[in-house]
Coordinates of C-alpha atoms in Angstrom, one line a residue:
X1 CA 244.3 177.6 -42.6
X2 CA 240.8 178.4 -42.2
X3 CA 238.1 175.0 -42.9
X4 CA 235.7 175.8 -45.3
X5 CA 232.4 174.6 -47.8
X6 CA 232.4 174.5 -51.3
X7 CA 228.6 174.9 -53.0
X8 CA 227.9 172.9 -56.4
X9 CA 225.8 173.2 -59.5
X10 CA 223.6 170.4 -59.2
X11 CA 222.4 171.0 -63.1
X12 CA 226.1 170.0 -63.6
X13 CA 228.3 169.3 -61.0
X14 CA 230.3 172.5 -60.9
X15 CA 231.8 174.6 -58.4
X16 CA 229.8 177.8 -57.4
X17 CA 231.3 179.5 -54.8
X18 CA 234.1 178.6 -51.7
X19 CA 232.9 179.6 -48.1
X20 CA 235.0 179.7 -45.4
X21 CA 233.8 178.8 -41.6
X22 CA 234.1 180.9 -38.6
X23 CA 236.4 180.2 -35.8
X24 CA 234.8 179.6 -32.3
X25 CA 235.9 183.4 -31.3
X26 CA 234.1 184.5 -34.7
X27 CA 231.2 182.5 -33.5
X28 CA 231.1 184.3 -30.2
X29 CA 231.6 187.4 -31.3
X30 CA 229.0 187.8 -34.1
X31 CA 226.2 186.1 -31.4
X32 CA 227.1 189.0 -29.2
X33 CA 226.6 191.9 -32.1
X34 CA 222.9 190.0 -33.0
X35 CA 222.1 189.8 -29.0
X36 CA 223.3 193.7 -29.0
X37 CA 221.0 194.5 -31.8
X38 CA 218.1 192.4 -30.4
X39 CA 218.2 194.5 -27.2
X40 CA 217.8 197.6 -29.1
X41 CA 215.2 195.6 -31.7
X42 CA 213.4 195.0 -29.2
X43 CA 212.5 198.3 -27.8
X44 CA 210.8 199.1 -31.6
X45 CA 207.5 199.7 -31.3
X46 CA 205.5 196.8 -33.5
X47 CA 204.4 199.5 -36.0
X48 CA 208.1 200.3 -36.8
X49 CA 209.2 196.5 -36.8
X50 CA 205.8 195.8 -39.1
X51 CA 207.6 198.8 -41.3
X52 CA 210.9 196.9 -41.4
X53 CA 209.3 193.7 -42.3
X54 CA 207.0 195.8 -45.6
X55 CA 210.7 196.7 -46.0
X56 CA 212.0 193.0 -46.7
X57 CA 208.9 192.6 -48.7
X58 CA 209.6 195.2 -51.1
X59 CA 213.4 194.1 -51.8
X60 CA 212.2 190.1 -52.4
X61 CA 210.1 191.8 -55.0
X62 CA 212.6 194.4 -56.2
X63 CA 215.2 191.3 -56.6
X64 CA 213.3 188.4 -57.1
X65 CA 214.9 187.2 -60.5
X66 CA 218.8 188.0 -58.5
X67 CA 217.5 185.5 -56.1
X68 CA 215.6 182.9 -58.3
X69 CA 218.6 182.4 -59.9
X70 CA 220.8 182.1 -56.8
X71 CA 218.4 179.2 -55.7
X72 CA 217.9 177.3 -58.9
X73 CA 221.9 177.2 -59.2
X74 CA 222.7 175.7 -56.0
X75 CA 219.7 173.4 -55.3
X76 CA 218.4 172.9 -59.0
X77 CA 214.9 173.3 -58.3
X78 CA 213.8 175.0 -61.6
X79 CA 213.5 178.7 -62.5
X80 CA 210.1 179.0 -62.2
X81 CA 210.0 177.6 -58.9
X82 CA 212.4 179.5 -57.1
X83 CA 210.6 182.6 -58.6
X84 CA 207.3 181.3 -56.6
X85 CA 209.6 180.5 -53.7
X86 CA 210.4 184.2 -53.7
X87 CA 207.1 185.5 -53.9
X88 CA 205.4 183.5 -51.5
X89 CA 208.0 185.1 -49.3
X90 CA 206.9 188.3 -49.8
X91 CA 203.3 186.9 -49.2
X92 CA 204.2 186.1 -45.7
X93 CA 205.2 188.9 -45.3
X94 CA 202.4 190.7 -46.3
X95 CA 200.2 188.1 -44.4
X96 CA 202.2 189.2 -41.1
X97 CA 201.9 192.9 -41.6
X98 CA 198.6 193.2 -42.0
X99 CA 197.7 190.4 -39.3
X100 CA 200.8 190.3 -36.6
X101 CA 199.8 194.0 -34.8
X102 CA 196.6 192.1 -33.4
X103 CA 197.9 188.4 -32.6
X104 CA 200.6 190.2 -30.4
X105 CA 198.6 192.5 -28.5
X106 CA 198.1 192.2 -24.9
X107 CA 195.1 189.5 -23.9
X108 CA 193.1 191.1 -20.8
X109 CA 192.2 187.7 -18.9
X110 CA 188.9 187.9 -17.9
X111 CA 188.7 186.3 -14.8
X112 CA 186.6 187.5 -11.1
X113 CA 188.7 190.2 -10.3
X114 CA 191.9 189.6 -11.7
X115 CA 193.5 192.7 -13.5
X116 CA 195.8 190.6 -15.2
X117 CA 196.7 190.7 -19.4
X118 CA 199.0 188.2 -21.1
X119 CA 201.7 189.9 -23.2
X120 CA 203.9 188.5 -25.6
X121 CA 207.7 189.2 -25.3
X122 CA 211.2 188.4 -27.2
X123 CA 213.2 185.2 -25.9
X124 CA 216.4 187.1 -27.0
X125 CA 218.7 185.6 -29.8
X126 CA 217.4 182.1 -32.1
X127 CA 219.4 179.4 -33.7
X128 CA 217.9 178.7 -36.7
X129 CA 219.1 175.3 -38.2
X130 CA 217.6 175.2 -41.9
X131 CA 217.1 172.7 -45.0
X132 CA 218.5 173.2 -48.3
X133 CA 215.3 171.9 -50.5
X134 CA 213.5 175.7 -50.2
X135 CA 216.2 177.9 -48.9
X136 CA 213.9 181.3 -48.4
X137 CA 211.0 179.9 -47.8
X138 CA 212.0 177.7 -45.0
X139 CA 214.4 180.7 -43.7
X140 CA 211.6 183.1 -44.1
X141 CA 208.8 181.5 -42.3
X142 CA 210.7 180.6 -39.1
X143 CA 212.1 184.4 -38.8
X144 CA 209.7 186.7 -40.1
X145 CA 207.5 185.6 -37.3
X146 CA 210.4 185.6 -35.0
X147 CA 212.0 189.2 -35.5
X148 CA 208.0 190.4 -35.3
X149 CA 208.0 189.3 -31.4
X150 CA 211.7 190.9 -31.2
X151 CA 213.8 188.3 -31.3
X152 CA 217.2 188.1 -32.9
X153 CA 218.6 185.2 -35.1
X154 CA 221.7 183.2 -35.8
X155 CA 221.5 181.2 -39.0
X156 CA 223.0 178.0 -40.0
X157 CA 222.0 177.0 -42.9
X158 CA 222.2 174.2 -45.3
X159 CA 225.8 173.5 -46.5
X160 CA 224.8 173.7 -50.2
X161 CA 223.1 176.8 -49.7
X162 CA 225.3 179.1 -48.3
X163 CA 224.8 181.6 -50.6
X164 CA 221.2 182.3 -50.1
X165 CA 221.8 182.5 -46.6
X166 CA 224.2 185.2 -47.5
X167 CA 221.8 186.9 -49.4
X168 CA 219.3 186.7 -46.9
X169 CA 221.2 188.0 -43.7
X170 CA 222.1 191.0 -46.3
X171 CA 218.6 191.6 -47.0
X172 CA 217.5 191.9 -44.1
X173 CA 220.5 194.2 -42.7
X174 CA 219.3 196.4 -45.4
X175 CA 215.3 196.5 -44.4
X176 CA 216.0 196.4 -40.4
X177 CA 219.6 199.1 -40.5
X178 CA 220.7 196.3 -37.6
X179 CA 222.6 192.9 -37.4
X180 CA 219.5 191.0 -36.8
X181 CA 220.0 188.2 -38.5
X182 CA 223.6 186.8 -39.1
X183 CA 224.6 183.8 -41.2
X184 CA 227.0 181.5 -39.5
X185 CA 229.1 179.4 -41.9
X186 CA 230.2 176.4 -39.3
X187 CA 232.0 173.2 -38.9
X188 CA 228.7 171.4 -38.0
X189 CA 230.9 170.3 -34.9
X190 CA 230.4 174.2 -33.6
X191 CA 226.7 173.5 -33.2
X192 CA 226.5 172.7 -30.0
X193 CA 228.4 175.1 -28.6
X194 CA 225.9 177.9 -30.2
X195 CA 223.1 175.8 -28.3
X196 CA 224.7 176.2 -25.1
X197 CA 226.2 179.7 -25.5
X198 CA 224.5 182.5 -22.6
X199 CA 223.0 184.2 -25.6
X200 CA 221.1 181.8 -26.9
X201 CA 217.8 181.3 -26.1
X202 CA 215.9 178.6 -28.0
X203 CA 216.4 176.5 -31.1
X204 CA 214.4 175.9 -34.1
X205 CA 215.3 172.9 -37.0
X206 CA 214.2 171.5 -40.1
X207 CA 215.6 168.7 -40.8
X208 CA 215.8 165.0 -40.3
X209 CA 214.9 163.6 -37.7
X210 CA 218.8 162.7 -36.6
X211 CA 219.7 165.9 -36.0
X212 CA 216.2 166.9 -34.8
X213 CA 217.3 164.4 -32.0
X214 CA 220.6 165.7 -31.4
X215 CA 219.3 169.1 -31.3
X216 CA 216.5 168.6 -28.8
X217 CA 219.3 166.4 -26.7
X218 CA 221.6 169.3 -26.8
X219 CA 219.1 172.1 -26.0
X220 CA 217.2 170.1 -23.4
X221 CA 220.6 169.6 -21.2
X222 CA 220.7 173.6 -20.9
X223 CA 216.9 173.6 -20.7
X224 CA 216.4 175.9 -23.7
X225 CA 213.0 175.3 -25.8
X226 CA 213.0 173.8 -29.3
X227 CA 210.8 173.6 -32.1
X228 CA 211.5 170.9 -34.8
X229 CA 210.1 169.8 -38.6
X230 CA 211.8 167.3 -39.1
X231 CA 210.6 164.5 -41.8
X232 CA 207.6 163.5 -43.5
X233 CA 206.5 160.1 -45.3
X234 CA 202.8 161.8 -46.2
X235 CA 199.8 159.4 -47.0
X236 CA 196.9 159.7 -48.9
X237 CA 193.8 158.6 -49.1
X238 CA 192.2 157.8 -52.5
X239 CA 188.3 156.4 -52.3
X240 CA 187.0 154.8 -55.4
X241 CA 184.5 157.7 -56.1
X242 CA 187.1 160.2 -57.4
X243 CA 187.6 161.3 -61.0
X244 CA 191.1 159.1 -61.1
X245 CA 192.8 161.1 -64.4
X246 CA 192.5 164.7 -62.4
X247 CA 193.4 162.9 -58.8
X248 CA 196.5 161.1 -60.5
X249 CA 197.4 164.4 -62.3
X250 CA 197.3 166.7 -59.9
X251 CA 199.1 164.3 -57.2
X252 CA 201.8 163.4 -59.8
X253 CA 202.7 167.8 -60.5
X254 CA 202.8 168.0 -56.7
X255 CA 204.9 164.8 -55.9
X256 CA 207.5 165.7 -58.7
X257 CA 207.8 169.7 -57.4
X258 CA 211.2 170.3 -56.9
X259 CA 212.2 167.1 -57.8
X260 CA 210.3 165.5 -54.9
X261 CA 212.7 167.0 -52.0
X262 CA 209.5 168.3 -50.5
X263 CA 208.6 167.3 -46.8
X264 CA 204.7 167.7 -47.0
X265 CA 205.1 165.8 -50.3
X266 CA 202.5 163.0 -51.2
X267 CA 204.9 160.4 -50.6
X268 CA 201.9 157.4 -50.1
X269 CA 199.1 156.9 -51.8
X270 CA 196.7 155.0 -50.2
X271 CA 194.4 153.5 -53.3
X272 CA 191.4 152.0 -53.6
X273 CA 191.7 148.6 -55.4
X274 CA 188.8 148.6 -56.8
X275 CA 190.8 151.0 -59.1
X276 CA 193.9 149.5 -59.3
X277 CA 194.4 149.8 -63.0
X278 CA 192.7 152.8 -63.8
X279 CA 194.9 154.6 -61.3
X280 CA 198.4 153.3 -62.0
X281 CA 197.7 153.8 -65.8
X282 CA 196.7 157.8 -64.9
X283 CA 199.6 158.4 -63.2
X284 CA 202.3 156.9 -65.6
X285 CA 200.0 159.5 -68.1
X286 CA 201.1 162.2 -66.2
X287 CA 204.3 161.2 -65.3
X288 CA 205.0 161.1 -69.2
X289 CA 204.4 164.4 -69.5
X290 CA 206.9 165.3 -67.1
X291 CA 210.2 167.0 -69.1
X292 CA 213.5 166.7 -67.2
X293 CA 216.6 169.1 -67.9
X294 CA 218.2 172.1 -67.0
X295 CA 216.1 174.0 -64.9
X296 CA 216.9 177.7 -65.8
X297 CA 214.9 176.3 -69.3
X298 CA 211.8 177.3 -69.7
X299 CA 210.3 174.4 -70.8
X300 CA 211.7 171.9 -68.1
X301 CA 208.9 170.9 -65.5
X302 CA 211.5 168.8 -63.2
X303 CA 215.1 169.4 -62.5
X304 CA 218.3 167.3 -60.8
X305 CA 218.2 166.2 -57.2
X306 CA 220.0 168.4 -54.9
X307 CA 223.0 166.3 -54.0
X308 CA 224.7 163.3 -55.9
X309 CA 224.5 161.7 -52.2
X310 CA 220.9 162.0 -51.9
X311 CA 220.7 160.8 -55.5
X312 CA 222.5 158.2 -54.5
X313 CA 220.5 157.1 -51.5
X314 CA 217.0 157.3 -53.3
X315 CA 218.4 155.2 -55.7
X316 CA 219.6 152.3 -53.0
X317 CA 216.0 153.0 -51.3
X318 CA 214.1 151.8 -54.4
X319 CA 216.2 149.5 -55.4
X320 CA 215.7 147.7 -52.0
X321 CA 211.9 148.2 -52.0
X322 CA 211.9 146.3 -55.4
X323 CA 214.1 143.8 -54.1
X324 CA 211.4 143.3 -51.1
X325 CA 208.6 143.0 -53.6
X326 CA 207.4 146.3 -54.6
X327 CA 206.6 146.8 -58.9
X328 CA 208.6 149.2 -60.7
X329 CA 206.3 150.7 -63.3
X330 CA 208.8 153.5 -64.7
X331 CA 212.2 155.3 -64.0
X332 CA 214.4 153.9 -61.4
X333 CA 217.4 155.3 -62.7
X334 CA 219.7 157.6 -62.8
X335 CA 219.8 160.2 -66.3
X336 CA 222.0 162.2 -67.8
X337 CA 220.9 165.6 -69.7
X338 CA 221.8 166.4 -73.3
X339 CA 224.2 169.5 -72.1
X340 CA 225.5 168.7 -68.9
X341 CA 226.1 166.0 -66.2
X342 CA 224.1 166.3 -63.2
X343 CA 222.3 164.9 -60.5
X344 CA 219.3 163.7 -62.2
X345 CA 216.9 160.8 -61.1
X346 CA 214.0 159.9 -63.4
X347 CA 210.5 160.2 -62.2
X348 CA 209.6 156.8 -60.9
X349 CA 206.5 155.1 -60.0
X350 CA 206.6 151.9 -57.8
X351 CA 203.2 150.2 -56.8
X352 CA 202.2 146.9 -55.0
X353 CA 204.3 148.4 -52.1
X354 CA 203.3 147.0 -48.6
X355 CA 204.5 148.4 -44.9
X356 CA 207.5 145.6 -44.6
X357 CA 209.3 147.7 -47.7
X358 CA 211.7 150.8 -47.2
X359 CA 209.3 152.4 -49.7
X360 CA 206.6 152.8 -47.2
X361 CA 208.2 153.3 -43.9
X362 CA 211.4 155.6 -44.8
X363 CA 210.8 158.9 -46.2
X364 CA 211.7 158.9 -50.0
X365 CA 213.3 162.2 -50.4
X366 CA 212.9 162.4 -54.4
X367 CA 211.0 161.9 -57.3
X368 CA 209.3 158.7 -56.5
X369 CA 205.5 158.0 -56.4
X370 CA 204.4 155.1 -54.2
X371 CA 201.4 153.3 -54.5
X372 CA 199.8 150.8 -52.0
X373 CA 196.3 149.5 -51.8
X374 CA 193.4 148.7 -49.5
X375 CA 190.2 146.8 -49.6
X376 CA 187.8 149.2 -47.6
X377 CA 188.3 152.6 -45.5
X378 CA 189.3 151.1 -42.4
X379 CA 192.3 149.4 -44.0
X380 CA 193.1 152.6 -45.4
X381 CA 193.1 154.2 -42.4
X382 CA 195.5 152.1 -40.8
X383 CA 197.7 151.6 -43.8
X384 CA 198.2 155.6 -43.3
X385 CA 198.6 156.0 -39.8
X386 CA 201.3 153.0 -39.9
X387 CA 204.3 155.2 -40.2
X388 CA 206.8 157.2 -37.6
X389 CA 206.2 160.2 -38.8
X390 CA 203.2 162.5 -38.8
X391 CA 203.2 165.3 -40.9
X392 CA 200.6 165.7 -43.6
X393 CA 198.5 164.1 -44.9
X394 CA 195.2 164.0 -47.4
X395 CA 191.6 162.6 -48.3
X396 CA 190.2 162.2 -51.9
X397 CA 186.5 161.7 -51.9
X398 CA 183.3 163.2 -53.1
X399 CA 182.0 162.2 -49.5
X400 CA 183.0 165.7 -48.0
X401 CA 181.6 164.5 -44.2
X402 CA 182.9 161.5 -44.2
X403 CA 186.7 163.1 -45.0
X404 CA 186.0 165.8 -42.9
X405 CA 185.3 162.9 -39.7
X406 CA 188.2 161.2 -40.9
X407 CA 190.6 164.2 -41.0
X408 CA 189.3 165.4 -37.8
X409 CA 189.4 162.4 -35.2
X410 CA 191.2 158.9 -37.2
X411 CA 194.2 160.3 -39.3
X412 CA 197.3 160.9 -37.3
X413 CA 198.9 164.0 -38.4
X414 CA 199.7 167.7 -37.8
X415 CA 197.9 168.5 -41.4
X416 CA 194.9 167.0 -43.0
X417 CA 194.1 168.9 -46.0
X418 CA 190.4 166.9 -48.5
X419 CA 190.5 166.8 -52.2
X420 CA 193.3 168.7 -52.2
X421 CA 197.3 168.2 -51.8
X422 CA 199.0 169.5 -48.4
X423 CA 200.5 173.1 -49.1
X424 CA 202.6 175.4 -46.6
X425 CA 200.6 178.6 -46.3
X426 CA 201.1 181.7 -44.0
X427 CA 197.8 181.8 -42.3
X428 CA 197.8 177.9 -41.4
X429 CA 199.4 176.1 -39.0
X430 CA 202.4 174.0 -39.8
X431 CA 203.8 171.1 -38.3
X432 CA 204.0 167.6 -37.4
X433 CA 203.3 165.0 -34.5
X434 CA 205.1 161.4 -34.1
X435 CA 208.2 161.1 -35.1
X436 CA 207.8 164.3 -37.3
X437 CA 208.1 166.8 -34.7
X438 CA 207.0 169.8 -32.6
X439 CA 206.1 172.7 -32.4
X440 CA 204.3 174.9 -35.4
X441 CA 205.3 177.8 -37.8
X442 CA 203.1 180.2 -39.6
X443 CA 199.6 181.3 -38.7
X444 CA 199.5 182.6 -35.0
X445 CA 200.8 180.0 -33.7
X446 CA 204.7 181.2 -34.8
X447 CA 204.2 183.8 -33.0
X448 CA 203.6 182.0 -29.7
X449 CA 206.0 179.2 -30.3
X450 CA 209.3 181.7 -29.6
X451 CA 207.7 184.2 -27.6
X452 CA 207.8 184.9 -23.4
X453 CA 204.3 184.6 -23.3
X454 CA 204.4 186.7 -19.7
X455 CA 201.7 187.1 -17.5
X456 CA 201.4 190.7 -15.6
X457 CA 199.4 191.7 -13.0
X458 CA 198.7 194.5 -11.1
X459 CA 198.0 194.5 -7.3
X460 CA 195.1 195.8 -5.8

């Protein structure tokens, strides 16, 4: 009898849909149909694959309520969303279209009298290893760049998600007419054999940084490249001279979007102490204003946690930060909804919080705001850099060169965004350093990260 996953309701604990997982001849069979269609993709011409990709842009559009719904019922991010989630798909795509045909021309190299160009070809088949938290999105900006170049994918996705991995690799099957992009369903124990199989030729992950570990153990024994995004514990910066009620607002909408299961989500804030009391008193206004429920509801602004586990963790993460000093202002605890039970966390706000508490040095994968302070800039400065990871990160300030220096040359991160809260967007460069990962998606740089960037010269 076959193994297999079970996906769950998260709005109220009920059974979605059973998935069973491919043998190890399954496995090895479906990577040789994808590296069979990748060495006929990858003979397309880039106007025909830019045709296939205005293809996949058309059918997110066409069926963007079929798949809202799929993602709002197994990871309970609300309605509205996972209808965003979908179109800022089909905005990458768009962004790609229009801008890959350039990035992947041939580069003459102008140099004495070399005739030499720099051309950008497939690796061959990808292992894609993706989150649950924005199951296109994250999907969608890894491969869209990736089948561009010519590449072929193998997806393993998130175990709660299996479904919109489904109705992904049937998407695209319908935009490209080939097997380009299969979903595996796996016993996570398989995962390294995919690494190490012939036909594989690099990895990419987001995830934690665990398996971002094991994967880039794994791959590096077979010498195969990697790219990881693995976790993010994202400070901020917040100078006295800000308007604190539009500051506190704004960071609050973006800390509690999709219930906080964000990875570029402000997860410290770095605060003036000057205005100490101000501050905390905004942010419990806009964290009042926040209405938790079922998230196919119009009305809701924040629905459950993805998993009862990771419920359960945040839970024993703040209750140990209070327990090491740290405030509790509001939440803290779990709720229950009027029609269902789920996996719901209230928003919660925790201040005083210092870098000896599990509040500031582990990633808090959920609705939680955390507040420390500093006396002056410099402390601020360090209080954000001390942290493993290296993700985002953010400046609020009226003194644009001073953020600007600071952003540039003192924070320690892959993203420094000023006066504004870190966003994934096609046309910039995401990733991390530290403990947060290599390696960046979107922009240009995607399309250099899993390409044979070959050098070709011709002879005199």
């Amino acid at each position: 009898m076959k193994k297999e996953y079970q996906t769950v309701n998260p709005s109220n604990a009920k059974l979605l849909e059973t998935y069973p997982m491919l043998t190890l001849p399954e496995i090895d069979q479906t990577i040789k149909k994808v590296k069979n269609a990748q060495l006929l993709w990858r003979d397309y011409a880039i106007d025909q694959r830019i045709e296939c990709v205005q293809k996949i842009k058309a059918l997110l559009l066409q069926k963007t309520d079929q798949y809202a719904r799929l993602i709002t019922n197994e990871m309970g991010k609300t309605l509205k969303e996972s209808i965003a989630e979908i179109k800022k798909c089909a905005f990458l795509c768009d962004y790609y279209a229009e801008y890959a045909k350039a990035m992947l021309s041939p580069q003459k190299i102008n140099y004495q009298r070399l005739n030499a160009e720099r051309v950008f070809a497939p690796l061959g088949v990808i292992y894609m290893i993706m989150p649950w938290n924005f199951p296109f999105w994250q999907v969608f900006r890894a491969a869209i760049p990736s089948i561009l170049i010519g590449n072929g994918i193998v997806l393993k996705h998130a175990e709660n998600v299996i479904g919109s991995a489904c109705a992904i690799e049937a998407l695209l099957t319908e935009a490209i007419a080939l097997p380009l992009l299969k979903n595996f369903v796996i016993d996570l124990a398989h995962s390294e054999h995919i690494i190490k199989h012939c036909d594989i030729a690099a990895v990419t992950l987001t995830g934690s940084n665990r398996a971002g570990s094991v994967v880039a153990k794994q791959a590096g024994e077979v010498c195969k490249k990697t790219v990881l995004e693995l976790g993010g514990s994202d400070a901020y910066i917040i100078r006295k001279d800000i308007n604190v009620e539009q500051v506190a607002k704004d960071i609050v909408n973006v800390r509690m979007l999709n219930s906080g299961q964000v990875c570029i989500s402000p997860k410290r804030l770095i605060v003036d102490k000057s205005i100490k009391v101000a501050f905390e008193q905004a942010v419990l206004n806009a964290v009042n204003e926040i209405v938790v429920g079922d998230p196919l509801v119009e009305s809701t602004t924040m629905g459950p946690m993805a998993r009862a586990d990771l419920r359960d963790n945040l839970h024993r993460q703040i209750e140990e930060s209070i327990a090491q000093g740290a405030k509790l202002l509001t939440g803290g605890h779990f709720l229950e909804t009027d029609n269902a039970k789920g996996f719901y966390y209230a928003p919660t706000v925790l201040t005083d919080v210092t870098p000896s508490m599990q509040a500031f040095q582990e990633e808090l994968f959920g609705p939680v705001i955390a507040i420390s302070y500093a006396g002056n800039d410099e402390e601020a400065i360090e209080l954000a850099n001390n942290s493993k990871y290296g993700l985002g990160s953010a400046i609020f300030t009226k003194d644009i060169k001073y953020a600007k220096e600071v952003a540039e040359k003192r924070i320690e991160a892959g993203m420094c965004f000023i006066n504004q809260c870190v966003a994934s967007h096609p046309a910039l460069p995401f990733g991390g350093v530290k403990q947060s990962g290599y390696g960046r998606e979107c922009s240009q740089e995607a399309l250099r990260e899993l390409a044979n960037i070959k050098t070709v010269l011709i002879g005199s």
